[in-house]
Amino acid sequence: MTEPTRVAIVTGGARGIGRGCALELARRGLDVALVDLLAPEMVRTKGEIEALGRRCLTFEADVAEFARAEEIATAVEAAWGRIDVLVNNAGKAQPKGILEIAEEEFDRTIAINLKSCFNYIRACAPRMQKVGAGRIVSMSSLNAISGGVTAAVSRFAYASAKAGILGMTRALAKELGPNILVNAICPGLIQTELAKNHVIVERGAELARNGIALGRVGTVDDVAQIVAFLATSEPCFISGQEFVVDGFQYHR
Ligand SMILES: NC(=O)c1ccc[n+]([C@@H]2O[C@H](COP(=O)([O-])OP(=O)(O)OC[C@H]3O[C@@H](n4cnc5c(N)ncnc54)[C@H](O)[C@@H]3O)[C@@H](O)[C@H]2O)c1
C-alpha cells in the first residue's frame, strides 16, 4: 500500500524564511498550505510548489485571528484529509523601545509573533492526534536569547514574544508527546525582506567580518533545511528543543 501524502501548514509562507520552508517541504514530498497576508506573493510561491509536483492551498489571513486558524485547519483537512506538519513562521519586527511603544503596539507584536503559535497549534494538534503523529516547528529568534542588540530592528516586545515561543515549545512538547514533536528555531541574522532594510544593511557586513564565526549572514535555506529535518526525519528523538541557526553570532 502506498503511503498517504503528508500535509503541512506554513504560516507566513508567502516569502522569506516561510517560503523557503514551504519549498523545502514540497521538495521532500509534502503538500503545503500557505497562510499569509500577502496574496500576490502567496500565488507566486504556490506556483513554485506546484512546479515541484506538489499541491498547494493558499489562505489570505491574519495569523493573530484565532477563529481563522480553526477555519483554515478545517479547510485543509477537508481538502487533503490530514495535517502532519505545522510551521509557525509568520512574524513581524517591532523596533520601538519601552519608552516609545504604545499598548496596542505591544499587544499586536505579541499577537502576531506568539499568540499566532497558540492559534495554529490549538487548531492543528487535535488533527495531528487523529493522524497519530505530528511535527510542530515554531520560529523564535536569537533575540529571545540575546535580548536583541542596540538599534536593532526588534527590541523588547519582539524578544518577549519570541522568548514566549520557547516556553510554549517546552511545555507543549511534554503535553503533546509522545506522538507530536514540538521544536523551535532561533535564527540569527538571515537575509530576507524583514532584515533587509534594517540590520543587514547597517550591521550585516560588519557583523559578518567581526561577529559571526562562519563569516556570513544566514540564508533562507540555512533555516529551511533544519526546519524540514525536524518536520520530516524518521526516526526523530528530538522534542522540546530550540535550535540556534546563526553561524555562531558572538557579537549579539
Ligand atoms: N530574517 C531574520 O533575520 C530573522 C531572524 C530571526 C527570526 N526571524 C523570524 O523568522 C520569521 C520569518 O521572517 P522573515 O525574515 O522571513 O520575514 P518576512 O517579512 O520576509 O516574512 C514574514 C512573512 O510573514 C507574513 N506575516 C507577517 N505578519 C503576518 C500576519 N499577521 N498574518 C499572516 N502573515 C503574516 C508576512 O506577510 C511575510 O510573508 C519571523 O517569525 C521572524 O520573526 C527572522
Short mmCIF file of C-alpha atoms and ligand atoms in Angstrom, two decimals:
data_model
loop_
_atom_site.label_atom_id
_atom_site.label_comp_id
_atom_site.label_asym_id
_atom_site.label_seq_id
_atom_site.Cartn_x
_atom_site.Cartn_y
_atom_site.Cartn_z
CA MET A 1 0.00 0.00 0.00
CA THR A 2 1.36 3.46 -0.85
CA GLU A 3 1.90 5.91 1.99
CA PRO A 4 -0.55 8.86 2.05
CA THR A 5 0.98 12.20 1.10
CA ARG A 6 1.81 14.20 4.20
CA VAL A 7 0.39 17.67 4.63
CA ALA A 8 1.99 20.82 6.06
CA ILE A 9 0.67 24.24 7.01
CA VAL A 10 3.25 27.05 6.84
CA THR A 11 2.27 30.45 8.25
CA GLY A 12 3.98 33.46 6.72
CA GLY A 13 4.76 31.17 3.80
CA ALA A 14 4.47 33.77 1.04
CA ARG A 15 8.05 34.98 1.17
CA GLY A 16 11.31 34.88 3.13
CA ILE A 17 12.04 32.05 5.55
CA GLY A 18 8.46 30.72 5.35
CA ARG A 19 8.62 30.45 1.56
CA GLY A 20 11.95 28.64 1.88
CA CYS A 21 10.47 26.18 4.39
CA ALA A 22 7.39 25.60 2.21
CA LEU A 23 9.53 24.86 -0.86
CA GLU A 24 11.84 22.52 1.04
CA LEU A 25 8.86 20.60 2.47
CA ALA A 26 7.44 20.34 -1.06
CA ARG A 27 10.81 19.03 -2.31
CA ARG A 28 10.56 16.38 0.43
CA GLY A 29 7.16 15.29 -0.91
CA LEU A 30 4.64 17.16 1.27
CA ASP A 31 1.59 19.08 0.08
CA VAL A 32 1.65 22.57 1.57
CA ALA A 33 -0.98 25.08 2.68
CA LEU A 34 0.22 28.67 2.97
CA VAL A 35 -1.24 31.27 5.33
CA ASP A 36 -0.22 34.88 4.79
CA LEU A 37 -1.44 38.45 4.39
CA LEU A 38 0.37 38.89 1.07
CA ALA A 39 -1.89 37.38 -1.59
CA PRO A 40 0.23 38.07 -4.73
CA GLU A 41 3.41 36.70 -3.12
CA MET A 42 1.46 33.63 -1.97
CA VAL A 43 0.28 32.99 -5.54
CA ARG A 44 3.91 33.10 -6.70
CA THR A 45 5.03 30.64 -4.02
CA LYS A 46 2.05 28.39 -4.82
CA GLY A 47 3.25 28.27 -8.45
CA GLU A 48 6.74 27.27 -7.28
CA ILE A 49 5.34 24.49 -5.06
CA GLU A 50 3.16 23.17 -7.90
CA ALA A 51 6.18 23.24 -10.23
CA LEU A 52 7.75 20.76 -7.79
CA GLY A 53 4.79 18.45 -8.38
CA ARG A 54 3.06 19.07 -5.04
CA ARG A 55 -0.33 20.53 -4.24
CA CYS A 56 -0.72 23.93 -2.62
CA LEU A 57 -3.61 25.78 -0.98
CA THR A 58 -3.41 29.47 -0.07
CA PHE A 59 -5.26 31.29 2.69
CA GLU A 60 -5.16 35.06 2.97
CA ALA A 61 -5.41 35.55 6.73
CA ASP A 62 -4.01 37.37 9.74
CA VAL A 63 -2.36 34.77 11.97
CA ALA A 64 -3.37 36.79 15.04
CA GLU A 65 -7.01 35.77 14.46
CA PHE A 66 -7.92 32.67 16.47
CA ALA A 67 -11.12 31.80 14.58
CA ARG A 68 -9.36 31.91 11.19
CA ALA A 69 -6.84 29.30 12.33
CA GLU A 70 -9.64 26.83 13.07
CA GLU A 71 -11.35 27.64 9.75
CA ILE A 72 -8.10 27.07 7.85
CA ALA A 73 -7.27 23.80 9.62
CA THR A 74 -10.82 22.61 8.88
CA ALA A 75 -10.45 23.56 5.21
CA VAL A 76 -7.06 21.85 4.85
CA GLU A 77 -8.34 18.68 6.50
CA ALA A 78 -11.46 18.73 4.31
CA ALA A 79 -9.33 19.09 1.16
CA TRP A 80 -6.49 16.69 1.93
CA GLY A 81 -7.75 14.56 4.84
CA ARG A 82 -4.96 15.22 7.33
CA ILE A 83 -2.46 17.63 8.90
CA ASP A 84 1.00 16.28 9.72
CA VAL A 85 3.25 19.33 9.99
CA LEU A 86 2.77 22.90 11.25
CA VAL A 87 5.44 25.54 10.74
CA ASN A 88 4.60 28.63 12.83
CA ASN A 89 6.74 31.06 10.90
CA ALA A 90 4.75 34.29 10.48
CA GLY A 91 6.26 37.13 12.47
CA LYS A 92 6.90 40.83 12.41
CA ALA A 93 9.60 43.08 13.81
CA GLN A 94 8.95 45.76 16.42
CA PRO A 95 11.68 48.40 16.63
CA LYS A 96 10.17 50.58 19.38
CA GLY A 97 11.69 50.69 22.85
CA ILE A 98 9.86 50.53 26.18
CA LEU A 99 9.63 54.32 26.46
CA GLU A 100 8.12 54.79 22.98
CA ILE A 101 5.81 51.87 22.43
CA ALA A 102 2.03 52.17 22.78
CA GLU A 103 -0.04 49.48 24.49
CA GLU A 104 -1.74 48.47 21.21
CA GLU A 105 1.66 48.09 19.53
CA PHE A 106 2.89 45.79 22.30
CA ASP A 107 -0.33 43.74 22.15
CA ARG A 108 -0.11 43.46 18.36
CA THR A 109 3.52 42.31 18.50
CA ILE A 110 2.60 39.57 20.97
CA ALA A 111 -0.45 38.63 18.88
CA ILE A 112 1.45 38.25 15.60
CA ASN A 113 4.55 36.57 16.98
CA LEU A 114 3.31 34.50 19.96
CA LYS A 115 -0.47 34.16 20.09
CA SER A 116 -0.36 33.10 16.43
CA CYS A 117 1.53 29.98 17.54
CA PHE A 118 -1.17 29.21 20.11
CA ASN A 119 -3.88 29.79 17.47
CA TYR A 120 -2.43 27.35 14.94
CA ILE A 121 -1.26 24.71 17.42
CA ARG A 122 -4.71 24.76 19.05
CA ALA A 123 -6.28 24.19 15.64
CA CYS A 124 -3.80 21.62 14.29
CA ALA A 125 -2.85 19.49 17.34
CA PRO A 126 -6.20 17.65 17.61
CA ARG A 127 -5.94 16.79 13.90
CA MET A 128 -2.36 15.54 14.34
CA GLN A 129 -3.59 13.39 17.21
CA LYS A 130 -6.15 11.90 14.82
CA VAL A 131 -3.33 11.01 12.40
CA GLY A 132 -1.38 9.61 15.39
CA ALA A 133 1.71 11.74 14.71
CA GLY A 134 2.69 15.34 14.15
CA ARG A 135 5.55 17.79 13.92
CA ILE A 136 5.39 21.41 15.04
CA VAL A 137 8.24 23.84 14.41
CA SER A 138 7.92 27.47 15.54
CA MET A 139 10.13 30.39 14.50
CA SER A 140 11.58 32.10 17.55
CA SER A 141 14.68 34.28 17.24
CA LEU A 142 18.19 34.77 18.54
CA ASN A 143 16.65 37.91 20.10
CA ALA A 144 14.76 35.67 22.55
CA ILE A 145 18.10 34.57 23.99
CA SER A 146 20.26 37.65 23.48
CA GLY A 147 17.64 40.33 24.21
CA GLY A 148 18.43 41.86 20.84
CA VAL A 149 21.06 44.43 20.03
CA THR A 150 21.05 48.19 20.43
CA ALA A 151 19.48 49.86 17.38
CA ALA A 152 18.23 46.51 16.17
CA VAL A 153 15.06 46.21 14.19
CA SER A 154 13.40 44.34 17.01
CA ARG A 155 13.58 45.19 20.65
CA PHE A 156 11.98 44.03 23.90
CA ALA A 157 8.42 43.42 22.67
CA TYR A 158 9.61 41.13 19.88
CA ALA A 159 12.15 39.49 22.22
CA SER A 160 9.33 38.91 24.74
CA ALA A 161 7.11 37.26 22.14
CA LYS A 162 9.93 35.14 20.75
CA ALA A 163 11.01 34.05 24.26
CA GLY A 164 7.37 33.09 24.90
CA ILE A 165 7.61 30.70 21.97
CA LEU A 166 10.47 28.87 23.71
CA GLY A 167 8.41 28.32 26.88
CA MET A 168 5.41 27.25 24.82
CA THR A 169 7.61 24.83 22.89
CA ARG A 170 8.94 23.09 26.00
CA ALA A 171 5.55 22.89 27.72
CA LEU A 172 3.72 21.61 24.64
CA ALA A 173 6.45 19.09 23.84
CA LYS A 174 5.55 17.50 27.18
CA GLU A 175 1.81 17.95 26.82
CA LEU A 176 1.55 16.73 23.21
CA GLY A 177 4.21 13.99 23.39
CA PRO A 178 4.97 11.26 22.63
CA ASN A 179 3.35 11.38 19.20
CA ILE A 180 3.63 15.09 18.43
CA LEU A 181 7.14 16.59 18.40
CA VAL A 182 7.41 20.31 19.17
CA ASN A 183 10.57 22.31 18.49
CA ALA A 184 11.67 25.91 17.90
CA ILE A 185 14.27 27.63 15.75
CA CYS A 186 16.20 30.73 16.79
CA PRO A 187 17.59 32.27 13.62
CA GLY A 188 20.31 34.90 13.84
CA LEU A 189 20.66 37.40 11.02
CA ILE A 190 19.01 35.93 7.92
CA GLN A 191 18.90 37.78 4.61
CA THR A 192 15.17 38.42 3.99
CA GLU A 193 12.78 41.35 3.48
CA LEU A 194 12.31 41.62 7.26
CA ALA A 195 16.01 42.13 7.84
CA LYS A 196 16.96 43.77 4.53
CA ASN A 197 16.05 47.35 5.21
CA HIS A 198 17.40 47.42 8.70
CA VAL A 199 20.07 45.29 10.24
CA ILE A 200 21.62 43.68 7.19
CA VAL A 201 22.40 46.98 5.54
CA GLU A 202 23.56 48.66 8.72
CA ARG A 203 25.32 45.85 10.50
CA GLY A 204 25.43 42.79 8.27
CA ALA A 205 28.77 43.35 6.57
CA GLU A 206 30.47 44.44 9.77
CA LEU A 207 28.96 41.54 11.73
CA ALA A 208 29.97 39.04 9.07
CA ARG A 209 33.58 40.26 9.33
CA ASN A 210 33.82 40.62 13.09
CA GLY A 211 30.93 38.93 14.85
CA ILE A 212 29.87 35.73 13.10
CA ALA A 213 32.18 32.75 13.35
CA LEU A 214 31.04 31.38 9.99
CA GLY A 215 31.81 34.73 8.34
CA ARG A 216 28.46 35.49 6.68
CA VAL A 217 24.85 36.28 7.44
CA GLY A 218 22.40 33.40 7.06
CA THR A 219 20.28 32.44 4.08
CA VAL A 220 16.69 31.28 3.99
CA ASP A 221 17.94 27.82 3.06
CA ASP A 222 20.12 27.65 6.20
CA VAL A 223 16.88 27.80 8.21
CA ALA A 224 14.68 25.79 5.84
CA GLN A 225 16.99 22.76 5.99
CA ILE A 226 16.74 22.33 9.76
CA VAL A 227 13.00 23.05 9.77
CA ALA A 228 12.47 20.39 7.12
CA PHE A 229 14.68 17.96 9.05
CA LEU A 230 12.65 18.44 12.25
CA ALA A 231 9.42 18.21 10.27
CA THR A 232 10.20 15.07 8.29
CA SER A 233 13.11 12.99 9.57
CA GLU A 234 12.27 9.44 10.61
CA PRO A 235 13.03 8.41 13.25
CA CYS A 236 13.31 11.60 15.28
CA PHE A 237 14.13 11.59 19.01
CA ILE A 238 14.13 15.39 19.34
CA SER A 239 11.39 17.43 21.02
CA GLY A 240 11.10 20.48 23.28
CA GLN A 241 14.31 21.96 21.88
CA GLU A 242 15.45 25.28 20.46
CA PHE A 243 17.99 25.35 17.64
CA VAL A 244 20.11 28.46 17.15
CA VAL A 245 20.86 28.96 13.44
CA ASP A 246 23.19 31.96 13.42
CA GLY A 247 26.63 30.86 12.20
CA PHE A 248 27.69 31.49 15.82
CA GLN A 249 26.95 35.19 16.12
CA TYR A 250 29.14 36.07 19.09
CA HIS A 251 28.60 39.86 19.00
CA ARG A 252 24.95 39.93 19.91
N1 LIG B 1 15.22 37.44 8.96
C1 LIG B 1 15.80 37.34 10.12
O1 LIG B 1 16.95 37.78 10.31
C2 LIG B 1 15.07 36.66 11.25
C3 LIG B 1 15.80 36.41 12.43
C4 LIG B 1 15.16 35.78 13.49
C5 LIG B 1 13.84 35.40 13.40
N2 LIG B 1 13.15 35.65 12.24
C6 LIG B 1 11.75 35.22 12.21
O2 LIG B 1 11.54 34.40 11.08
C7 LIG B 1 10.19 34.51 10.64
C8 LIG B 1 10.17 34.86 9.15
O3 LIG B 1 10.79 36.11 8.97
P1 LIG B 1 11.35 36.62 7.57
O4 LIG B 1 12.70 37.19 7.85
O5 LIG B 1 11.18 35.59 6.53
O6 LIG B 1 10.36 37.86 7.35
P2 LIG B 1 9.49 38.31 6.08
O7 LIG B 1 8.90 39.62 6.49
O8 LIG B 1 10.28 38.21 4.83
O9 LIG B 1 8.36 37.19 6.07
C9 LIG B 1 7.37 37.12 7.06
C10 LIG B 1 6.11 36.61 6.42
O10 LIG B 1 5.10 36.56 7.45
C11 LIG B 1 3.94 37.21 6.95
N3 LIG B 1 3.18 37.81 8.04
C12 LIG B 1 3.57 38.83 8.85
N4 LIG B 1 2.58 39.16 9.67
C13 LIG B 1 1.54 38.33 9.39
C14 LIG B 1 0.23 38.20 9.90
N5 LIG B 1 -0.21 38.98 10.89
N6 LIG B 1 -0.59 37.25 9.38
C15 LIG B 1 -0.15 36.46 8.36
N7 LIG B 1 1.08 36.55 7.83
C16 LIG B 1 1.92 37.48 8.34
C17 LIG B 1 4.47 38.28 6.00
O11 LIG B 1 3.47 38.73 5.10
C18 LIG B 1 5.62 37.55 5.32
O12 LIG B 1 5.21 36.81 4.19
C19 LIG B 1 9.55 35.59 11.52
O13 LIG B 1 8.84 34.97 12.58
C20 LIG B 1 10.74 36.35 12.06
O14 LIG B 1 10.44 36.97 13.28
C21 LIG B 1 13.73 36.27 11.17
#
